[in-house]
XYZ file of C-alpha atoms in Angstrom:
117
model
C -27.643 -81.891 -21.554
C -28.518 -78.440 -22.831
C -25.888 -76.667 -24.870
C -25.814 -73.338 -26.658
C -22.541 -72.860 -28.503
C -21.845 -69.481 -30.074
C -19.297 -68.944 -32.818
C -18.343 -66.366 -35.400
C -17.020 -63.600 -33.201
C -13.730 -61.858 -33.794
C -12.018 -58.616 -34.661
C -13.525 -56.495 -37.429
C -12.954 -52.964 -38.646
C -15.647 -50.306 -38.307
C -18.165 -50.660 -41.105
C -17.478 -54.364 -41.437
C -19.723 -57.361 -40.962
C -19.832 -60.510 -38.893
C -22.209 -63.424 -38.725
C -22.669 -65.083 -35.368
C -24.052 -68.595 -35.020
C -25.526 -70.371 -32.045
C -25.853 -74.139 -32.241
C -28.387 -75.554 -29.806
C -28.925 -79.028 -28.412
C -30.616 -80.757 -25.513
C -33.995 -79.038 -25.734
C -36.770 -78.512 -28.259
C -35.255 -75.750 -30.346
C -38.126 -75.311 -32.801
C -40.620 -74.309 -30.119
C -38.226 -71.980 -28.310
C -37.846 -68.235 -28.544
C -34.240 -67.403 -29.332
C -32.487 -64.163 -28.469
C -29.078 -62.567 -28.703
C -27.810 -60.393 -25.879
C -24.547 -58.547 -25.479
C -22.496 -57.196 -22.624
C -19.804 -54.580 -22.972
C -17.155 -54.065 -20.276
C -18.611 -52.210 -17.330
C -22.130 -52.319 -18.709
C -25.207 -54.403 -18.103
C -26.222 -57.171 -20.444
C -28.664 -55.871 -23.059
C -31.006 -57.425 -25.557
C -29.806 -57.268 -29.153
C -32.444 -59.203 -31.078
C -35.034 -61.935 -30.701
C -36.889 -64.334 -32.966
C -40.035 -66.248 -32.199
C -40.491 -69.957 -32.643
C -41.026 -70.669 -36.355
C -39.384 -67.312 -37.080
C -42.593 -65.432 -37.638
C -41.619 -62.445 -35.533
C -38.374 -60.637 -34.837
C -37.436 -57.832 -32.493
C -34.389 -55.592 -32.319
C -32.976 -53.031 -29.981
C -33.299 -49.575 -31.487
C -29.568 -49.129 -32.029
C -29.411 -52.351 -34.086
C -32.416 -51.802 -36.316
C -31.443 -51.731 -39.959
C -27.958 -53.071 -39.256
C -28.568 -56.472 -37.660
C -30.652 -59.406 -38.835
C -31.670 -62.447 -36.818
C -32.690 -65.721 -38.392
C -33.071 -69.369 -37.458
C -32.727 -72.765 -39.083
C -34.831 -75.236 -37.168
C -33.478 -78.149 -39.201
C -29.991 -77.287 -37.953
C -31.063 -76.114 -34.479
C -29.145 -72.927 -35.117
C -29.865 -69.242 -34.741
C -27.861 -66.576 -36.529
C -27.113 -62.915 -36.025
C -25.942 -61.059 -39.114
C -24.277 -57.826 -38.094
C -23.524 -55.170 -40.700
C -22.146 -51.644 -40.513
C -20.456 -52.474 -37.250
C -19.403 -49.660 -34.945
C -16.840 -49.556 -32.133
C -19.732 -49.328 -29.675
C -20.876 -52.762 -30.838
C -17.820 -54.232 -29.121
C -19.062 -56.706 -26.516
C -19.445 -60.343 -25.627
C -22.482 -61.658 -27.479
C -24.598 -64.322 -25.816
C -27.191 -66.675 -27.206
C -30.315 -67.193 -25.103
C -33.135 -69.701 -25.368
C -36.531 -69.652 -23.698
C -38.502 -72.830 -24.098
C -42.263 -73.167 -24.240
C -42.059 -74.225 -20.595
C -40.242 -70.975 -19.765
C -36.909 -72.637 -19.086
C -34.047 -70.287 -19.917
C -30.600 -71.239 -21.154
C -27.467 -69.253 -21.989
C -24.427 -69.852 -24.117
C -20.900 -69.077 -23.035
C -20.602 -66.010 -25.252
C -18.433 -64.950 -28.160
C -16.301 -61.815 -28.248
C -16.911 -59.214 -30.935
C -14.373 -56.416 -31.196
C -14.861 -53.549 -33.630
C -11.677 -51.577 -34.008
C -9.391 -50.155 -36.632
């Protein structure tokens, strides 16, 4: 059974930091591309960041460049999203996404991030 379990969300003040984790199981994590998406109320889901299998390549949405970092630990089947200099507009539900080498796609249940003073 495939599972993607996000954690680490919460309430943070503007300028603060959070580290999200996504623990994966039930598929071959090491050969999968991992991504973080987010969805704010009333808006479409958008790509935040992605990391290739083996971590050799990362991508970020323009508004996250320089503030967010994505990394993976294949030994722990976990992908991370380090978010710094958070802004109120970063408030959203953050979702973990996996795409396997066979192009199967899986989603986590999401974790709420709220940036507010």
